[in-house]
Coordinates of C-alpha atoms and ligand atoms in Angstrom, one line a residue:
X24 CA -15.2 -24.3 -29.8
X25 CA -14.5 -22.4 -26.9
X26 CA -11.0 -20.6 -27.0
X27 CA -9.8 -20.5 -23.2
X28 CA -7.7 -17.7 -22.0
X29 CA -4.1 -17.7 -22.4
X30 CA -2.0 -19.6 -19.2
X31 CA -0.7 -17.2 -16.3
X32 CA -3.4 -14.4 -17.5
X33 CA -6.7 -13.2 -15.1
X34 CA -9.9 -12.6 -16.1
X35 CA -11.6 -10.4 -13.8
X36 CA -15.0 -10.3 -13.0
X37 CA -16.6 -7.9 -11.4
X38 CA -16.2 -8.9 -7.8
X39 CA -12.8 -9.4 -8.8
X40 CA -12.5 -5.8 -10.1
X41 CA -13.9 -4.5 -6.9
X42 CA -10.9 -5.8 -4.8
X43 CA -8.3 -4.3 -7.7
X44 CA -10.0 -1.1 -7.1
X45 CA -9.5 -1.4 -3.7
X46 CA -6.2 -1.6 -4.4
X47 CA -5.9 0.9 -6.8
X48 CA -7.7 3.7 -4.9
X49 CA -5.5 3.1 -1.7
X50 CA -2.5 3.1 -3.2
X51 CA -2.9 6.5 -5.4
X52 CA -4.6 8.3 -2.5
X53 CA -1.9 7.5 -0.2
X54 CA 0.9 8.3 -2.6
X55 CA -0.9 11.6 -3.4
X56 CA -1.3 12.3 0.5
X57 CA 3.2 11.3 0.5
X58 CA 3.0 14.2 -2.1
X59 CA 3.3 11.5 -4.8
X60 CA 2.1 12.7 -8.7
X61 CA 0.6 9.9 -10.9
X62 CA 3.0 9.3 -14.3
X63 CA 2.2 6.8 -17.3
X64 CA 4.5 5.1 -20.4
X65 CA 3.9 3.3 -23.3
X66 CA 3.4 -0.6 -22.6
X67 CA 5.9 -1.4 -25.6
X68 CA 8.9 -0.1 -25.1
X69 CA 12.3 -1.2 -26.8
X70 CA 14.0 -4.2 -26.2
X71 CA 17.4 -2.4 -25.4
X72 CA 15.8 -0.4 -22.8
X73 CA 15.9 -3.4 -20.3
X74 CA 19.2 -4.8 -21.9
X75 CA 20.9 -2.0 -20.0
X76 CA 20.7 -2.6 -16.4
X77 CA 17.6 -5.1 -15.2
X78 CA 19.4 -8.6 -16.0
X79 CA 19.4 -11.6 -17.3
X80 CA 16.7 -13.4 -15.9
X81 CA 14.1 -10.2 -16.4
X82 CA 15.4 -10.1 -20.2
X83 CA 14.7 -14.1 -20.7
X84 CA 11.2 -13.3 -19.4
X85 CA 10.2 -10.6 -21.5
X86 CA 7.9 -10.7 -24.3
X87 CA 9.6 -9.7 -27.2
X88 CA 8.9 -9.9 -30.7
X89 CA 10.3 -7.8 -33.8
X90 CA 7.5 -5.7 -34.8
X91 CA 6.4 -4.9 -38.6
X92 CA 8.7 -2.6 -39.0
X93 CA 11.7 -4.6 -37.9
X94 CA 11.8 -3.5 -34.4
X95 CA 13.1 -5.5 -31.7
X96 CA 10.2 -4.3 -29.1
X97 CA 9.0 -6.1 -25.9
X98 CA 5.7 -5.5 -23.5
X99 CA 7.5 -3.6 -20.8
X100 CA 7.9 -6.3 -18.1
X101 CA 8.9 -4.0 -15.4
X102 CA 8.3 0.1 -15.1
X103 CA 11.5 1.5 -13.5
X104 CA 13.3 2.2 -16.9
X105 CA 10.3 3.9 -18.7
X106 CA 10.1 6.2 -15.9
X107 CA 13.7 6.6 -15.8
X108 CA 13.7 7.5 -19.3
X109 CA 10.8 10.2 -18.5
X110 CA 12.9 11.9 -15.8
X111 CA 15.9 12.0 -17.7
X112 CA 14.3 13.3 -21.2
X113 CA 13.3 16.7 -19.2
X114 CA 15.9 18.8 -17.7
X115 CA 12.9 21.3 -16.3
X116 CA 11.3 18.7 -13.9
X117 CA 11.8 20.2 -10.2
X118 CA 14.1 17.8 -8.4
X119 CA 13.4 15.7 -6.3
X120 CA 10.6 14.0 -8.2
X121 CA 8.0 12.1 -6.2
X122 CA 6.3 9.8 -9.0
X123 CA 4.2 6.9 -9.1
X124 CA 2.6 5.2 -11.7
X125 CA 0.2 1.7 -11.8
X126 CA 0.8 -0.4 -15.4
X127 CA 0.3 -3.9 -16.2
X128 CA 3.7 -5.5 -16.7
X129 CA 4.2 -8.4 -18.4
X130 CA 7.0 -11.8 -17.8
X131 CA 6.9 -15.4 -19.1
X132 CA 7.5 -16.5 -15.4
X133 CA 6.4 -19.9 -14.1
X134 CA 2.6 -19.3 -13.2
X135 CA 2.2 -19.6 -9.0
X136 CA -0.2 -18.6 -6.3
X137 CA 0.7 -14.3 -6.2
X138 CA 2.7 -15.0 -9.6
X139 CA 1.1 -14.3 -12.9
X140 CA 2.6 -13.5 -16.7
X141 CA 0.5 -10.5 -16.4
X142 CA -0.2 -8.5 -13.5
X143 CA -0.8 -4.8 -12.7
X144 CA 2.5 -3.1 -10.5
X145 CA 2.0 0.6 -8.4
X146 CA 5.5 2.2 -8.6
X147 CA 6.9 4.4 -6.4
X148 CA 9.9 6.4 -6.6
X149 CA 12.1 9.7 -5.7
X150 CA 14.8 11.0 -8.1
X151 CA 17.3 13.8 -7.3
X152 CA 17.5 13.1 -3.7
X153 CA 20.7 10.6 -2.5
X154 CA 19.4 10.8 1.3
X155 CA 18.8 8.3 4.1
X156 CA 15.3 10.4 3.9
X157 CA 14.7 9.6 0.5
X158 CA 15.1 5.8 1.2
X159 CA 13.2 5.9 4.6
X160 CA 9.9 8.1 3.0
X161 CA 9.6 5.3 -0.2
X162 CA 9.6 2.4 2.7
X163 CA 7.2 4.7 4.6
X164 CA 4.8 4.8 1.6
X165 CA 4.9 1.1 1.1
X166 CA 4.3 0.7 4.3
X167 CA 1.5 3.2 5.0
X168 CA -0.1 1.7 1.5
X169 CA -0.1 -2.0 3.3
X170 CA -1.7 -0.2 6.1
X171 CA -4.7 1.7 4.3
X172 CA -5.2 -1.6 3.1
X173 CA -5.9 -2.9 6.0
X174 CA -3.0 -5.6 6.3
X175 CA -0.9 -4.2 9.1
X176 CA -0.6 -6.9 11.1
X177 CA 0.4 -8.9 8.1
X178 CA 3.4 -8.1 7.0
X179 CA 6.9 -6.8 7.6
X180 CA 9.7 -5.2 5.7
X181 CA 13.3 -6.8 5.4
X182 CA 16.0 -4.7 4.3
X183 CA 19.2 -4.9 3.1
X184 CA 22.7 -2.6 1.5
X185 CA 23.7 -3.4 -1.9
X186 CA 27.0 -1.9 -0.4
X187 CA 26.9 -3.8 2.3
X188 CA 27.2 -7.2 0.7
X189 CA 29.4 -6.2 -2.1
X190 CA 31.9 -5.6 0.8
X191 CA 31.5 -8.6 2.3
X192 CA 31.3 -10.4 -0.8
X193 CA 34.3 -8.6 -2.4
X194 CA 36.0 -10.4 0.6
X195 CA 35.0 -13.5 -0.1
X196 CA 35.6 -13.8 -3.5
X197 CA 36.8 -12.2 -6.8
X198 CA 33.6 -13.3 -8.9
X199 CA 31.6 -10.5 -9.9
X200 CA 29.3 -9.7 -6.9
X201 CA 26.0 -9.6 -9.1
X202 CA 26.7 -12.5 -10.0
X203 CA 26.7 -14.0 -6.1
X204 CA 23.7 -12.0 -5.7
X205 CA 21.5 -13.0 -8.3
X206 CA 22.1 -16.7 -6.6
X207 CA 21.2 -15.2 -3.1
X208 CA 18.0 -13.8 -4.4
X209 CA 17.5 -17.8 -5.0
X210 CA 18.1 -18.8 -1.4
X211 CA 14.4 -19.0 -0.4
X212 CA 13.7 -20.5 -4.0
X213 CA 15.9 -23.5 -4.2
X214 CA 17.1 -26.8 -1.7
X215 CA 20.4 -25.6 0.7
X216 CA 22.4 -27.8 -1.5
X217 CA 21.5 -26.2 -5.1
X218 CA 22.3 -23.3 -3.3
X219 CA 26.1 -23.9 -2.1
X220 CA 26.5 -26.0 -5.2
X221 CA 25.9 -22.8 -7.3
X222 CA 27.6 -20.6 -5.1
X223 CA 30.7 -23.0 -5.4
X224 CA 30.4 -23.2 -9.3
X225 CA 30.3 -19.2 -9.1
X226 CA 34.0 -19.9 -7.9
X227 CA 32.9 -19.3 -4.2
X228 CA 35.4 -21.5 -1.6
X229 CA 33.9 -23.2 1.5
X230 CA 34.4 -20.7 4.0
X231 CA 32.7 -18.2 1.9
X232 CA 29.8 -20.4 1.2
X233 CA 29.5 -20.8 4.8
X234 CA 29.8 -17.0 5.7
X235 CA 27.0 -16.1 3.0
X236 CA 24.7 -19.4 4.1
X237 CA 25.1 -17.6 7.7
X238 CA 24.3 -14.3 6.4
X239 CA 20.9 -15.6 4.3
X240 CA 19.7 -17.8 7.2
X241 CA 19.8 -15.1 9.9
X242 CA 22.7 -16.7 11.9
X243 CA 25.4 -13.8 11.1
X244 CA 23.5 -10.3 12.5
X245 CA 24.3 -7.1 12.0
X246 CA 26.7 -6.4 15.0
X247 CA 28.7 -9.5 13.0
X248 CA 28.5 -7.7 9.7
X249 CA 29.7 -4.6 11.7
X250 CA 33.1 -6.6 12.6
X251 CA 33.5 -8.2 8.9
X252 CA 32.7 -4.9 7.0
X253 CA 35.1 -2.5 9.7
X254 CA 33.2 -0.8 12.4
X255 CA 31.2 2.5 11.4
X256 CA 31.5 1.5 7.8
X257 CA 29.2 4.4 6.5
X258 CA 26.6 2.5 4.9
X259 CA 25.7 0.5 8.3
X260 CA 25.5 3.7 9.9
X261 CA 23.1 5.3 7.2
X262 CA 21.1 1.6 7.4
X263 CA 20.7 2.4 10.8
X264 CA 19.4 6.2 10.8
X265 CA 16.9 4.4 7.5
X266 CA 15.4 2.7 10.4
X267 CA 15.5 5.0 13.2
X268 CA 13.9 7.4 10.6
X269 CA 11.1 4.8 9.7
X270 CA 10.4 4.6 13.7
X271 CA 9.7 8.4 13.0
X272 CA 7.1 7.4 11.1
X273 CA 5.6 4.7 12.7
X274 CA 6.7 1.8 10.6
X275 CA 8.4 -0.4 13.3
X276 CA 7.7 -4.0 11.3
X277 CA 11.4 -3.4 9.7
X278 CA 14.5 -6.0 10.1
X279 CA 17.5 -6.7 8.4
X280 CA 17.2 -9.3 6.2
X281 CA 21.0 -10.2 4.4
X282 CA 19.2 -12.9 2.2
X283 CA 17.2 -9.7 0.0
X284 CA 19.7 -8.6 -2.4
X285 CA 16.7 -8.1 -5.4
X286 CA 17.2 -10.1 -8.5
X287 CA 17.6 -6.4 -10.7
X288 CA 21.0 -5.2 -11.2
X289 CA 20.4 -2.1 -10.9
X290 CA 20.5 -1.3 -6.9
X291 CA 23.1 0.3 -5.5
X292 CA 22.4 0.8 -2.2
X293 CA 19.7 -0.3 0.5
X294 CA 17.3 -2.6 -1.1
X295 CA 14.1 -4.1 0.5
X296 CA 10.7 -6.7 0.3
X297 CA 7.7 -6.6 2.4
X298 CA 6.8 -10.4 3.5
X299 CA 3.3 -12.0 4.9
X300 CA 5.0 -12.9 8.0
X301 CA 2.9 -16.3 7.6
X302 CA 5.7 -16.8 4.8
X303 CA 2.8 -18.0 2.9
X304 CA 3.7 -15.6 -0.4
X305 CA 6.6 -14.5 -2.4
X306 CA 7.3 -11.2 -2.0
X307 CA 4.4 -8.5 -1.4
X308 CA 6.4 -5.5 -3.2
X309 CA 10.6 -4.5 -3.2
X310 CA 12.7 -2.0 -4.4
X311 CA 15.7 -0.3 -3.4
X312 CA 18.3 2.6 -4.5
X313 CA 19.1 2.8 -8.0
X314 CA 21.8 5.7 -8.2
X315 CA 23.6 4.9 -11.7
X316 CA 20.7 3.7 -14.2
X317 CA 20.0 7.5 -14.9
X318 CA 23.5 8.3 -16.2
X319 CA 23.8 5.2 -17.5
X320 CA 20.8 5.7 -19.8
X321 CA 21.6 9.4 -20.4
X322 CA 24.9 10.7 -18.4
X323 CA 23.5 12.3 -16.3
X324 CA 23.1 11.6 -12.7
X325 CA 20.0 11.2 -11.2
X326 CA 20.0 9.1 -7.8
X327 CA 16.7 7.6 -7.3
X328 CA 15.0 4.9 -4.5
X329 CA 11.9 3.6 -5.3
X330 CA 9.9 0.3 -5.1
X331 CA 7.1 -2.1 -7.2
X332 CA 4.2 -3.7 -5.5
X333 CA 2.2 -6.3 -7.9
X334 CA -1.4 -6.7 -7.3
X335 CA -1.4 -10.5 -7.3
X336 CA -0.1 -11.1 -3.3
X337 CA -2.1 -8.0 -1.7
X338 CA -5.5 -9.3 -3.6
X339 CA -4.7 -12.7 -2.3
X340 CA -3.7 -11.3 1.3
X341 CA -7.0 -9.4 1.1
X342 CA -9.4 -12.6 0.2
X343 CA -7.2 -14.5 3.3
X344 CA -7.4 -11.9 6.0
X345 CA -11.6 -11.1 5.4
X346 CA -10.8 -7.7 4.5
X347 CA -14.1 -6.1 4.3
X348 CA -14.0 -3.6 0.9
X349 CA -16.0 -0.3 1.8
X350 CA -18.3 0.7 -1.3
X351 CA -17.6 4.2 -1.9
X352 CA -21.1 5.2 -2.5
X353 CA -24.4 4.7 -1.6
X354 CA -26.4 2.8 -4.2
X355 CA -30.1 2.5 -5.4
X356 CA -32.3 0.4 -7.7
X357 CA -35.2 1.9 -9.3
X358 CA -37.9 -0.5 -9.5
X359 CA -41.0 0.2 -12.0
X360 CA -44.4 -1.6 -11.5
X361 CA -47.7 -0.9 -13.5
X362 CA -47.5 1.7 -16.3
X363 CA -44.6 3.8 -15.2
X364 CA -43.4 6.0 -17.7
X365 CA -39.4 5.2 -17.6
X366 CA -39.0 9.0 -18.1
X367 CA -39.8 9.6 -14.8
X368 CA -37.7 7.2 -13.4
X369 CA -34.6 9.0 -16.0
X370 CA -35.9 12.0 -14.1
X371 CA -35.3 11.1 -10.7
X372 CA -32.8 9.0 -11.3
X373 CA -30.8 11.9 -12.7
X374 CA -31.5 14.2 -9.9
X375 CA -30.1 11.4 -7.2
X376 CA -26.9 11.0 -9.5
X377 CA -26.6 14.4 -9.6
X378 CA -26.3 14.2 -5.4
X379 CA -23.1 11.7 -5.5
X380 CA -25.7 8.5 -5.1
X381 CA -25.3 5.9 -7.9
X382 CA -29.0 4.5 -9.9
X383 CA -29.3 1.4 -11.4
X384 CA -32.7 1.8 -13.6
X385 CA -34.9 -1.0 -14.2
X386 CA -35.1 -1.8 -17.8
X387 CA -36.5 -4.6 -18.4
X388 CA -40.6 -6.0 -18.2
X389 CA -40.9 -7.7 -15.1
X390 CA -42.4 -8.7 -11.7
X391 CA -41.5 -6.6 -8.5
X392 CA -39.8 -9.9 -6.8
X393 CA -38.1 -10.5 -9.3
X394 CA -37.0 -6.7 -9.7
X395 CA -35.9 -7.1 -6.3
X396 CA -34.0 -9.7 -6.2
X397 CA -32.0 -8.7 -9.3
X398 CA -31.3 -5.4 -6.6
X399 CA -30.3 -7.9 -4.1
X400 CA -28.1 -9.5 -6.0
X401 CA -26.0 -6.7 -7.5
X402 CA -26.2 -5.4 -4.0
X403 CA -28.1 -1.9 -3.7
X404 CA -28.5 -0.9 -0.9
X405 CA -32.0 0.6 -1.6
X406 CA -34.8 -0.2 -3.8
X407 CA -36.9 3.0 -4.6
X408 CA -40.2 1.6 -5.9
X409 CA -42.2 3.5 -8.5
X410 CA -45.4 1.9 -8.5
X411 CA -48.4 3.3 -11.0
X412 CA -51.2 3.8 -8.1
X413 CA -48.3 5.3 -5.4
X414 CA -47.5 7.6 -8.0
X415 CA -51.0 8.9 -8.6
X416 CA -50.8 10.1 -5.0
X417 CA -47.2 11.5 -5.8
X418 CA -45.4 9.2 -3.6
X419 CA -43.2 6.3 -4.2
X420 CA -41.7 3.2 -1.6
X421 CA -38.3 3.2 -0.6
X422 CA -37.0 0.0 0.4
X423 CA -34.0 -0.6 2.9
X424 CA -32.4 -4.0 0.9
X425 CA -30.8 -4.8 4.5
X426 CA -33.4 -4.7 6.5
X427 CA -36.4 -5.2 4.3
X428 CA -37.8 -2.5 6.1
X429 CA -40.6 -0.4 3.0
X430 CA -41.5 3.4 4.0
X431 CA -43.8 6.0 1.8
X432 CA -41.6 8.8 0.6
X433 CA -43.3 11.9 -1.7
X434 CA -42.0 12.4 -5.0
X435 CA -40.6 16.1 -4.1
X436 CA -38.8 14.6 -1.1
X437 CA -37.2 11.2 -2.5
X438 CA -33.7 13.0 -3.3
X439 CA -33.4 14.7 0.6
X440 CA -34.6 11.4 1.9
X441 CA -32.2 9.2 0.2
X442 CA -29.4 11.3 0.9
X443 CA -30.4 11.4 4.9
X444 CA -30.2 7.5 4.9
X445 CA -27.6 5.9 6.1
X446 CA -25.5 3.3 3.8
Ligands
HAM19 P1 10.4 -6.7 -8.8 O1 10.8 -7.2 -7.5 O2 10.8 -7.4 -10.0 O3 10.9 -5.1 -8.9 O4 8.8 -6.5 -8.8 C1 8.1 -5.7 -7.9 C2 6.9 -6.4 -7.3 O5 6.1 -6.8 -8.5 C3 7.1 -7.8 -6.7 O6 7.4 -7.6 -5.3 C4 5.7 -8.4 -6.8 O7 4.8 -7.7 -5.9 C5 5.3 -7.9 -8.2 N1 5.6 -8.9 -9.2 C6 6.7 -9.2 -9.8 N2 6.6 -10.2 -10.7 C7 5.3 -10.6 -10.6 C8 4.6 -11.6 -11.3 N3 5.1 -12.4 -12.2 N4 3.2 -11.7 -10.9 C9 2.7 -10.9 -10.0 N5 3.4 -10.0 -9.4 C10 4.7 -9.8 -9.7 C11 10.7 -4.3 -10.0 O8 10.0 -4.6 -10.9 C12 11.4 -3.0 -9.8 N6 11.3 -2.3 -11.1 C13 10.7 -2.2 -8.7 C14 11.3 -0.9 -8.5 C15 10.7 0.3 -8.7 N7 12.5 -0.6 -8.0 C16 12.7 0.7 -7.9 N8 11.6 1.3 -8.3

């Protein structure tokens, strides 16, 4: 009986890997270039670690489970509190800290295209710094990341103030405003009516359930929200340099978006998503300001901006857009025909490792075609041919697997002359 793999979990087969590299690589080397250092956690962490500030609907999907020595312990289903944890537990860290860090997270979510109950998530995130150029350089990063990937006509960034709407909401009504949010960040999941029906049962009256509809479709800008909140309220103005500052950088796919309010309850200031602007996907990565979960984990105050990006939308966006994945280095198959000892194939193949160019050694007993179509099919881009009566002469027969084109090359030469060739 064949056990099949558990639902909302990925297998991932080498072809598969290759694009998750892709990922992986971009990501880290632009973070590093942002001046970003790589961190890593444990992937259990306590329960009570997420029962402090990520809310309700995170803690329903964790997967928890009291462990053998009675501990109520859960597979960390998001990264911001571990790291959070990190920063505060060391008082000599050099503030601000840029850090990032790429585990597998895990939530018993409803399995969708982009949405898994497993998935790998590249976090991003300054502490010690409460500035407009704190909040700007994490969007940068996201942004410049979607860009190395090759997706920057893809997508756009929609941001939003925490602040912002818990003013206007704190208007509207005297519920608590998390709770209002946590039924915005619903707005593009469920039917118009759901939607006012919930906001109404959250003790919202009409004309505030008409206010926040306009805010979520678009309808209400900001120069509205400038008249509702008081003209020059501080946190439109320090929404506004954000942006100005991102044009500084380039990143000019940014609008407001009043409908991203993030479904953690931990933001307290500007919080934003990158979109496909096809609105095919759910949301490509989001984050925002978290200025309180520091001293509420420790008392003392660490602000802190920062954002997740899963790998599940950007591998789809990838597959959908063509991207074409650049293989780092150049590759060769060593082919063996006649009595070859295999030593001399270790030998050489050693020497061309040795260079930066990865070998693939022929290992089993078989036919040249069929040698050679084994290197076609795990894609070398050279075959170097080490045939019993080429040898005796001291040569061997490189072959370009693109072309087909087959060239003499002496033994003493091989390394310079695989190097010299192009990919
Ligand atoms: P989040 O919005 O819950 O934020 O997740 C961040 C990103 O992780 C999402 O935009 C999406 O790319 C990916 N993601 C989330 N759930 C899934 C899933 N079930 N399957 C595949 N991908 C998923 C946070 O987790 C915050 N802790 C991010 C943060 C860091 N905020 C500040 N610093």
């Amino acid at each position: 009986m064949q056990i099949e793999k558990i639902r909302g979990f990925r297998d991932f087969y080498p072809e598969d890997m290759d694009v998750e590299k892709f990922i992986f690589r971009k990501a880290e080397e632009v973070a590093e270039a942002f001046g970003f250092r790589r961190i890593d956690f444990p992937s259990l962490e306590y329960l009570d670690l997420y029962r402090l500030k990520s809310g309700e609907e995170l803690l329903q999907q964790t997967y928890s489970f009291v462990d053998k020595g009675g501990r109520e312990v859960t597979l960390i289903p998001e990264a911001t509190p571990s790291t959070v944890r990190m920063v505060t537990s060391r008082k000599d860290l050099p503030k601000p800290l840029r850090w990032y860090s790429f585990p597998k997270v895990w939530r018993y979510e409803e399995p969708q295209a982009g949405r898994y109950r497993e998935h790998y998530q590249f976090n991003a995130d300054i502490f010690g710094s409460d500035s407009p150029e704190a909040d700007a350089e994490v969007i940068a990063l996201a942004s410049s990341i979607l860009d190395a990937l090759g997706l920057s006509n893809v997508y756009e960034i929609r941001i939003n103030s925490r602040k912002i709407m818990e003013e206007i909401i704190g208007g509207i009504t005297s519920s608590d405003p998390f709770s209002i949010f946590s039924i915005i960040d619903r707005y593009h999941k469920i039917s118009r009516d759901d939607f006012t029906d919930q906001l109404r049962s959250a003790g919202v009256g009409e004309d505030g359930v008409s206010m926040i509809v306009d805010l979520c479709s678009g309808t209400l800008g900001i120069d509205e929200i400038e008249k509702i909140t008081g003209r020059g309220s501080d946190e439109i103005t320090r929404m506004g340099l954000v942006k100005d500052l991102l044009g500084s950088y380039g990143v000019r796919n940014v609008r407001y978006d009043f409908s991203i309010v993030r479904g953690l309850s931990y933001y307290t200031g500007i919080v934003f998503e990158a979109y496909d602007r096809s609105g095919q996907f759910r949301a490509i990565l989001g984050g925002g300001r978290y200025d309180n979960l520091a001293s509420l984990m420790s008392g003392d105050s660490v602000p802190a901006v920062g954002f997740g990006m899963g790998d599940a939308v950007i591998s789809l966006l990838l597959r959908r857009e063509n991207v074409q994945i650049p293989r780092q280095r150049k590759s060769v198959y060593m082919c063996r025909v006649g009595k070859v000892n295999s030593g001399t194939l270790n030998e050489y193949s050693r020497k061309l490792r040795d260079v930066g160019i990865d070998v693939t050694v022929e290992i089993m007993e078989r036919g040249l075609s069929s040698q050679l179509k084994y290197a076609s099919a795990i894609n070398a881009d050279y075959a170097l041919i080490f045939g019993e009566r080429d040898l005796e002469k001291g040569n061997v027969t490189l072959r370009d697997m693109r072309t087909g084109e087959q060239e003499t090359v002496s033994l003493d030469s091989i390394v310079d002359h695989v190097v010299s060739k192009a990919r």
